[in-house]
PDB file of C-alpha atoms in Angstrom:
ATOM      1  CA  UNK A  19     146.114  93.749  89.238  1.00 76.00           C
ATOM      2  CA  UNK A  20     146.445  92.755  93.028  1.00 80.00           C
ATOM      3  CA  UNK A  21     148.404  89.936  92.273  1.00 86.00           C
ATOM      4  CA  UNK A  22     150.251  91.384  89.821  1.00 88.00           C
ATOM      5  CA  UNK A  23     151.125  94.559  92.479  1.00 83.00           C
ATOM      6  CA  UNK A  24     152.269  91.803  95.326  1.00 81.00           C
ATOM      7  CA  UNK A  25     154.878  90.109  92.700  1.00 85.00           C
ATOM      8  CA  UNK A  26     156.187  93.358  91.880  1.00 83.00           C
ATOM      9  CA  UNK A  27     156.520  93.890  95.501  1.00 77.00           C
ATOM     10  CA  UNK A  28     157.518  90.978  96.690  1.00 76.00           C
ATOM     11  CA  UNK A  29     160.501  90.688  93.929  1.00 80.00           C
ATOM     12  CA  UNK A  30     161.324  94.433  94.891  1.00 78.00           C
ATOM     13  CA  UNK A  31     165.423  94.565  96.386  1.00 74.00           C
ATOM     14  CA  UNK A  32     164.501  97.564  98.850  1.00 73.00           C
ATOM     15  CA  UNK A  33     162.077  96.074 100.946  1.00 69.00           C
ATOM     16  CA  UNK A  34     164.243  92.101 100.777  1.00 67.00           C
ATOM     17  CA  UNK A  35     167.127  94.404 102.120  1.00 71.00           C
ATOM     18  CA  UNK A  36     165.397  96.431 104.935  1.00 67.00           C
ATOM     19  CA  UNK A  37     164.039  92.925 106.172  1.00 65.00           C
ATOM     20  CA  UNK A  38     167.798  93.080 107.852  1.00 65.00           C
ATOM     21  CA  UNK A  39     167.055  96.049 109.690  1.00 67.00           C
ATOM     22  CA  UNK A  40     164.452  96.602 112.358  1.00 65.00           C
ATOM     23  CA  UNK A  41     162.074  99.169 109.978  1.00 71.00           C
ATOM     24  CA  UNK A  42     158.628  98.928 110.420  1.00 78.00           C
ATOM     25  CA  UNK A  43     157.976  99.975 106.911  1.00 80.00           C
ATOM     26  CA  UNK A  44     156.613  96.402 105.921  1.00 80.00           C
ATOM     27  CA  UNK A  45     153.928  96.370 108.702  1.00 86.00           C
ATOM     28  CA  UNK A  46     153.001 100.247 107.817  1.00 87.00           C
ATOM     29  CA  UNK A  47     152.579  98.748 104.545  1.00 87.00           C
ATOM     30  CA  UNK A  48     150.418  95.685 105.781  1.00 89.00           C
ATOM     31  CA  UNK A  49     148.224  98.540 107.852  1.00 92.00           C
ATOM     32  CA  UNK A  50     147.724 100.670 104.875  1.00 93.00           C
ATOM     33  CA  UNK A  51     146.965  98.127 102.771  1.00 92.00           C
ATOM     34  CA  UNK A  52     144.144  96.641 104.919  1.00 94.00           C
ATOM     35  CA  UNK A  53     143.304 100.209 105.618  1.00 95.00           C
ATOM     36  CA  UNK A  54     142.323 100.901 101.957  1.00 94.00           C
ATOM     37  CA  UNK A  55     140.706  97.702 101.256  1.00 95.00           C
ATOM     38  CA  UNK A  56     138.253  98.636 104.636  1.00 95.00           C
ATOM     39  CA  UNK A  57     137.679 102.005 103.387  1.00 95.00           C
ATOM     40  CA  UNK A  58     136.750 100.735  99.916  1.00 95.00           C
ATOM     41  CA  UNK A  59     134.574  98.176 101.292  1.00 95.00           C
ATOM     42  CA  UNK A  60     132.849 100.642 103.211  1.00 95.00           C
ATOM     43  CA  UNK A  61     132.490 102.845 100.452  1.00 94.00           C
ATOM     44  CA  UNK A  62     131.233 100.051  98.633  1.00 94.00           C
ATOM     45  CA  UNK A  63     128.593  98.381 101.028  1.00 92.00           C
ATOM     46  CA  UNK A  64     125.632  99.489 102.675  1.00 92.00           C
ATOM     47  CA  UNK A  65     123.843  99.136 105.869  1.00 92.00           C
ATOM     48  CA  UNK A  66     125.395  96.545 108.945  1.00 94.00           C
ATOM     49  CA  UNK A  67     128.378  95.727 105.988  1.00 95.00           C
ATOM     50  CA  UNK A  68     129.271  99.300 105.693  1.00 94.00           C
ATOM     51  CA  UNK A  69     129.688  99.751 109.471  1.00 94.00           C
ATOM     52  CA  UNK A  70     131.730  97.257 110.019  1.00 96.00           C
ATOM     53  CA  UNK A  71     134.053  98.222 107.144  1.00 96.00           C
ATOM     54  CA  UNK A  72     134.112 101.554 108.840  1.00 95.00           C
ATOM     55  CA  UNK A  73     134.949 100.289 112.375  1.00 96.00           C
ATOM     56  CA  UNK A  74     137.879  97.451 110.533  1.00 96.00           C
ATOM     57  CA  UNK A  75     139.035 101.072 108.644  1.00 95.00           C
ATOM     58  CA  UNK A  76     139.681 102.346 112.403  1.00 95.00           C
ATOM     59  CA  UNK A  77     141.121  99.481 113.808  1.00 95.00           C
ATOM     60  CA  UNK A  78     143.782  99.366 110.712  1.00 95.00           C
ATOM     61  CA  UNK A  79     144.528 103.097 111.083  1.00 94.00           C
ATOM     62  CA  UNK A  80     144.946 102.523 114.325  1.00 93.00           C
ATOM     63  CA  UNK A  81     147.406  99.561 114.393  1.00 93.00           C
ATOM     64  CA  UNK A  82     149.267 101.679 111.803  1.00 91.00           C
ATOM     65  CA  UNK A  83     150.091 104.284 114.391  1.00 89.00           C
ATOM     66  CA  UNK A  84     151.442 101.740 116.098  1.00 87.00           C
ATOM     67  CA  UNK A  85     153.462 101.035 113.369  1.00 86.00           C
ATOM     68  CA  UNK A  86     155.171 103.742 112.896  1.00 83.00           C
ATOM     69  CA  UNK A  87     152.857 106.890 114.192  1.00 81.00           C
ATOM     70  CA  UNK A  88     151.309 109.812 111.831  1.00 84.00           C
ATOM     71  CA  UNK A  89     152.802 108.166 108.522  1.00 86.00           C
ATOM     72  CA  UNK A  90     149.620 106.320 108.249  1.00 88.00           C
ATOM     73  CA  UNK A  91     147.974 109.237 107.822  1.00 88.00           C
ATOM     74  CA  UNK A  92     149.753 110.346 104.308  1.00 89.00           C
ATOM     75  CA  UNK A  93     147.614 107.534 102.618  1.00 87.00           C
ATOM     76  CA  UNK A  94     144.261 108.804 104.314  1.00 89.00           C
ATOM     77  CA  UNK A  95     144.584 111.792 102.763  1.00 90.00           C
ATOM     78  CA  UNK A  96     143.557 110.110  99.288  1.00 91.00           C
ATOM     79  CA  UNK A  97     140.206 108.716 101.111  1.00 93.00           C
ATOM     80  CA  UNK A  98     139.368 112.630 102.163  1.00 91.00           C
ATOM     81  CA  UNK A  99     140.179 113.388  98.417  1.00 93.00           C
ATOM     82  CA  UNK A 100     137.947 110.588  97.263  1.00 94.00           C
ATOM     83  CA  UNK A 101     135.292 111.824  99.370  1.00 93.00           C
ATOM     84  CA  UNK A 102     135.344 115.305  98.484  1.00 93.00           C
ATOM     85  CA  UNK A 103     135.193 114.578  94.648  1.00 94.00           C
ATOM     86  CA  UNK A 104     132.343 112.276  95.178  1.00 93.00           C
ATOM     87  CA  UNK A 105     130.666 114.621  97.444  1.00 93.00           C
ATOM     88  CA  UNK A 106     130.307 112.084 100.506  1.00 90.00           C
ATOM     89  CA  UNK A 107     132.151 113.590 103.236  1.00 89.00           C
ATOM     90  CA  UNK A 108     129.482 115.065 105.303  1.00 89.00           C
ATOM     91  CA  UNK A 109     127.607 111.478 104.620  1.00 90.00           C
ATOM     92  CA  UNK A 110     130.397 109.664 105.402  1.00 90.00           C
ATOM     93  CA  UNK A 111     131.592 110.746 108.619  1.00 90.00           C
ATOM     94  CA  UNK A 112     129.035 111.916 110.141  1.00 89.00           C
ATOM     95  CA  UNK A 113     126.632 109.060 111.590  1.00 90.00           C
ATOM     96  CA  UNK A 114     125.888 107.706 114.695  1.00 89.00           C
ATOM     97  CA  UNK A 115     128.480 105.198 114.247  1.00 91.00           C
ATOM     98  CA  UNK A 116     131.734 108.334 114.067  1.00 90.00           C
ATOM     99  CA  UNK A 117     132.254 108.182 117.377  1.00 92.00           C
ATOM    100  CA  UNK A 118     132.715 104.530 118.557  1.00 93.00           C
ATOM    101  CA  UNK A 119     135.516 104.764 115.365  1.00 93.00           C
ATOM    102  CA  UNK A 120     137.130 107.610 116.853  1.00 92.00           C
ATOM    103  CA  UNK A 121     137.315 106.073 119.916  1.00 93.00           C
ATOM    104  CA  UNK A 122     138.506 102.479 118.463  1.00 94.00           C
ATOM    105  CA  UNK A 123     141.415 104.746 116.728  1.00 92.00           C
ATOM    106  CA  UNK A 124     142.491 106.887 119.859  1.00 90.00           C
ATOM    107  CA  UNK A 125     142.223 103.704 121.846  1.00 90.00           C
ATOM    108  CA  UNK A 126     144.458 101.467 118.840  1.00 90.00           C
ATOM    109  CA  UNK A 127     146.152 103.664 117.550  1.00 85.00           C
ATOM    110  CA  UNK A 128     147.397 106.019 120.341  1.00 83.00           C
ATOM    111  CA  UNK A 129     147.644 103.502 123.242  1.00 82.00           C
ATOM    112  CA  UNK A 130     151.348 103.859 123.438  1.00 78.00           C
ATOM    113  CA  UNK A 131     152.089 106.619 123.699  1.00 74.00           C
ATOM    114  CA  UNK A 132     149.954 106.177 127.470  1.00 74.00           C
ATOM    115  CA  UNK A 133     152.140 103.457 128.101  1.00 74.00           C
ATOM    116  CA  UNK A 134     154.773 105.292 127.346  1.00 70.00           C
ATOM    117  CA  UNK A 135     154.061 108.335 129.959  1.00 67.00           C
ATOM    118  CA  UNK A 136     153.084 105.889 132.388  1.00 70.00           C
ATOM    119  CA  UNK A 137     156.570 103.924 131.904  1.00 70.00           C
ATOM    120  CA  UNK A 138     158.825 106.305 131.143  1.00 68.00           C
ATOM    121  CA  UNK A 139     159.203 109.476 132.872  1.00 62.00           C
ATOM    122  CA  UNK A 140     161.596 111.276 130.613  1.00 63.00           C
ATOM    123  CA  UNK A 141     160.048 110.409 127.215  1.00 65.00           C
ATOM    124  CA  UNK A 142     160.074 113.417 125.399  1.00 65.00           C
ATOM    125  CA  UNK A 143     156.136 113.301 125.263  1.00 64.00           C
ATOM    126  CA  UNK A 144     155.724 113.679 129.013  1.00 63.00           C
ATOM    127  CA  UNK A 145     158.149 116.942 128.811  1.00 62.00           C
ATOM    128  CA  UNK A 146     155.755 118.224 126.167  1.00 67.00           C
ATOM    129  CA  UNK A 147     153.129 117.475 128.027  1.00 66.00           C
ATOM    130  CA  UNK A 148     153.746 118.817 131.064  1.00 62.00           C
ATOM    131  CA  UNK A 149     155.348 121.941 129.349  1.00 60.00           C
ATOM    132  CA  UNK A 150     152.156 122.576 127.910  1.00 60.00           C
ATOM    133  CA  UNK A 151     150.373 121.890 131.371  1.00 59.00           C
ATOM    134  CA  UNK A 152     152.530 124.059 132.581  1.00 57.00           C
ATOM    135  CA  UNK A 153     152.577 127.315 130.806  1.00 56.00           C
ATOM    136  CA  UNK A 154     148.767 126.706 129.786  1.00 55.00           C
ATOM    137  CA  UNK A 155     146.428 129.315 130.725  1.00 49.00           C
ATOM    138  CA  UNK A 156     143.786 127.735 132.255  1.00 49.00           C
ATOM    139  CA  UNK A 157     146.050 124.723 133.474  1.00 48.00           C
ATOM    140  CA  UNK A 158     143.897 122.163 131.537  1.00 45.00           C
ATOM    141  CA  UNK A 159     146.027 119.491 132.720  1.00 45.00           C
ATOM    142  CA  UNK A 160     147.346 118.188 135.668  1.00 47.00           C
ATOM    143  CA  UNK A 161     150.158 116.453 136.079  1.00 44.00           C
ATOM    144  CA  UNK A 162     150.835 114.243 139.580  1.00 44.00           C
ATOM    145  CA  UNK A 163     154.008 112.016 139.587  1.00 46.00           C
ATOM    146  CA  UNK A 164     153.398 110.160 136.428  1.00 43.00           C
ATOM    147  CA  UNK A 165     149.814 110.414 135.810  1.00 45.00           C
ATOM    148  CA  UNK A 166     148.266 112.541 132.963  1.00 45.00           C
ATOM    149  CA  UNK A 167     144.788 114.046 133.805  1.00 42.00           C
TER     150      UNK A 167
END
């Protein structure tokens, strides 16, 4: 089935055409691929195995932001689904190991946009940022010069 999935998608004219244009729908594809082969892996596995399938599942969501930001969350929404039905949510997310993937993610998967407020000042995220810091209530950030505390 695999194989048969990456003829059809190979032979596909859509994705031969939009290798013209500078779309990074082929790499969010790549991403969310690898993405649901980690997350059935760690599904699948147990002990050391299963971690590690957990932590590759965060590391491919992450470099799928990258790819082209919050659309690589569309296809996790079928792994919360999965979970639910099979009644493995709480057990799945919540171990010891949660937080080093959370962190792998934020630190993969969100990296640029810190670039991106450190190298350029008018990006529309460091207007919405400091907006927010701003107008905030209890000013929960601070914002010197470039820098985003």
């Amino acid at each position: 089935l695999a194989l048969l999935s990456s003829l059809i998608y190979a032979t596909m004219v859509v994705p031969f055409i939009a290798t013209n244009f500078v779309t990074p729908d082929t790499i969010l594809t790549l991403w969310t691929t690898f993405s649901a082969l980690c997350f059935w892996n760690s599904v699948k596995h147990k002990g050391k195995a299963q971690i590690i399938w957990k932590m590759l599942l965060c590391v491919t969501v992450g470099l799928g932001m990258l790819a082209k930001g919050p659309a690589v969350l569309i296809p996790c929404g079928g792994m919360f689904v999965f979970l639910l039905v099979k009644r493995k949510m709480l057990r799945y997310f919540l171990t010891p190991w949660s937080l080093l993937g959370i962190f792998i993610f934020l630190v993969t998967g969100l990296s640029i946009f810190g670039l991106v407020l450190k190298f350029q000042e008018h990006s529309a995220i460091f207007w919405i940022i400091k907006f927010w810091a701003v107008f905030s209530p209890k000013n929960i950030i601070e914002i010197q010069g470039l820098q985003v505390l």
